[in-house]
Amino acid sequence: MKLAVYVIIFVLNINIVYAATSFGSGELKISRNVLNSFISYIKAPTGKSPSAFYITTDGLDSIYWYCPHGSCMMHDTSSAIRYCSQRYNKDCKKFARKRTIKWNNGINPGKGKKSRINSKWSDQEIIDKLIELGFYQN
């Protein structure tokens, strides 16, 4: 019985550590292409809402997922990171969850109003927020 308890605790600890490290950290400057993808992600089509946005650690490529309104279940982050990394042959990390930028670059707090993007903002307002948070240079 003790062995089973230890295994469960060990597995839970691995999942918690992995979840904490799935978000990117460090300096990141996104490309114009990624910027356009992020704006499309934020302004989800009718009937969908942003789920997660992943980006290569060099800021040049990205992928994202939507979910239907009212039934948004989080997808498997490790599978998404693996898919992104294989697609671009580069390291990928999670940049945003829903409409909150989670990447820790020392400027972005990763939570709260300062990190949240409003879907009703204009493209320029989204760009200005990304500049303010240190992720984009005009």
PDB file of C-alpha atoms in Angstrom, residues 65-121:
ATOM      1  CA  TRP A  65      -6.276  26.313 -30.385  1.00  0.00           C
ATOM      2  CA  TYR A  66      -9.844  27.455 -29.931  1.00  0.00           C
ATOM      3  CA  CYS A  67     -12.646  25.843 -28.002  1.00  0.00           C
ATOM      4  CA  PRO A  68     -16.419  26.155 -28.350  1.00  0.00           C
ATOM      5  CA  HIS A  69     -18.027  28.764 -26.069  1.00  0.00           C
ATOM      6  CA  GLY A  70     -19.293  27.324 -22.831  1.00  0.00           C
ATOM      7  CA  SER A  71     -17.429  24.029 -23.126  1.00  0.00           C
ATOM      8  CA  CYS A  72     -13.769  24.968 -23.037  1.00  0.00           C
ATOM      9  CA  MET A  73     -11.750  22.123 -21.620  1.00  0.00           C
ATOM     10  CA  MET A  74      -8.013  22.582 -21.364  1.00  0.00           C
ATOM     11  CA  HIS A  75      -6.125  20.391 -23.782  1.00  0.00           C
ATOM     12  CA  ASP A  76      -2.990  18.449 -22.981  1.00  0.00           C
ATOM     13  CA  THR A  77      -0.201  21.024 -22.771  1.00  0.00           C
ATOM     14  CA  SER A  78       2.617  18.512 -23.157  1.00  0.00           C
ATOM     15  CA  SER A  79       1.089  17.155 -26.398  1.00  0.00           C
ATOM     16  CA  ALA A  80       0.613  20.689 -27.727  1.00  0.00           C
ATOM     17  CA  ILE A  81       4.217  21.626 -26.970  1.00  0.00           C
ATOM     18  CA  ARG A  82       5.443  18.408 -28.575  1.00  0.00           C
ATOM     19  CA  TYR A  83       3.284  19.053 -31.678  1.00  0.00           C
ATOM     20  CA  CYS A  84       4.559  22.644 -31.998  1.00  0.00           C
ATOM     21  CA  SER A  85       8.185  21.570 -31.504  1.00  0.00           C
ATOM     22  CA  GLN A  86       7.904  18.823 -34.113  1.00  0.00           C
ATOM     23  CA  ARG A  87       6.087  21.057 -36.601  1.00  0.00           C
ATOM     24  CA  TYR A  88       8.755  23.771 -36.518  1.00  0.00           C
ATOM     25  CA  ASN A  89      11.728  21.694 -35.363  1.00  0.00           C
ATOM     26  CA  LYS A  90      12.291  24.220 -32.552  1.00  0.00           C
ATOM     27  CA  ASP A  91      11.544  24.488 -28.853  1.00  0.00           C
ATOM     28  CA  CYS A  92       8.035  25.759 -28.075  1.00  0.00           C
ATOM     29  CA  LYS A  93       6.402  27.064 -24.915  1.00  0.00           C
ATOM     30  CA  LYS A  94       2.961  28.284 -23.974  1.00  0.00           C
ATOM     31  CA  PHE A  95       2.641  32.046 -24.500  1.00  0.00           C
ATOM     32  CA  ALA A  96      -0.979  32.619 -23.493  1.00  0.00           C
ATOM     33  CA  ARG A  97      -3.838  30.783 -21.837  1.00  0.00           C
ATOM     34  CA  LYS A  98      -7.199  32.058 -22.993  1.00  0.00           C
ATOM     35  CA  ARG A  99      -6.691  35.838 -23.315  1.00  0.00           C
ATOM     36  CA  THR A 100      -3.968  36.190 -20.683  1.00  0.00           C
ATOM     37  CA  ILE A 101      -0.308  36.349 -21.692  1.00  0.00           C
ATOM     38  CA  LYS A 102       1.548  34.042 -19.317  1.00  0.00           C
ATOM     39  CA  TRP A 103       5.108  34.293 -20.688  1.00  0.00           C
ATOM     40  CA  ASN A 104       7.442  35.598 -17.947  1.00  0.00           C
ATOM     41  CA  ASN A 105       9.890  38.064 -19.476  1.00  0.00           C
ATOM     42  CA  GLY A 106      10.479  40.148 -16.346  1.00  0.00           C
ATOM     43  CA  ILE A 107       8.004  42.833 -17.506  1.00  0.00           C
ATOM     44  CA  ASN A 108       4.805  40.837 -17.895  1.00  0.00           C
ATOM     45  CA  PRO A 109       3.282  39.798 -14.536  1.00  0.00           C
ATOM     46  CA  GLY A 110       1.510  36.844 -16.198  1.00  0.00           C
ATOM     47  CA  LYS A 111      -1.781  37.462 -14.435  1.00  0.00           C
ATOM     48  CA  GLY A 112      -4.353  40.121 -13.798  1.00  0.00           C
ATOM     49  CA  LYS A 113      -5.499  43.056 -15.869  1.00  0.00           C
ATOM     50  CA  LYS A 114      -2.013  44.048 -17.023  1.00  0.00           C
ATOM     51  CA  SER A 115      -1.508  40.701 -18.818  1.00  0.00           C
ATOM     52  CA  ARG A 116      -5.025  40.325 -20.191  1.00  0.00           C
ATOM     53  CA  ILE A 117      -5.962  41.165 -23.802  1.00  0.00           C
ATOM     54  CA  ASN A 118      -9.501  42.290 -24.601  1.00  0.00           C
ATOM     55  CA  SER A 119     -10.988  40.721 -27.728  1.00  0.00           C
ATOM     56  CA  LYS A 120     -12.772  44.013 -28.523  1.00  0.00           C
ATOM     57  CA  TRP A 121      -9.538  45.958 -28.769  1.00  0.00           C
TER      58      TRP A 121
END
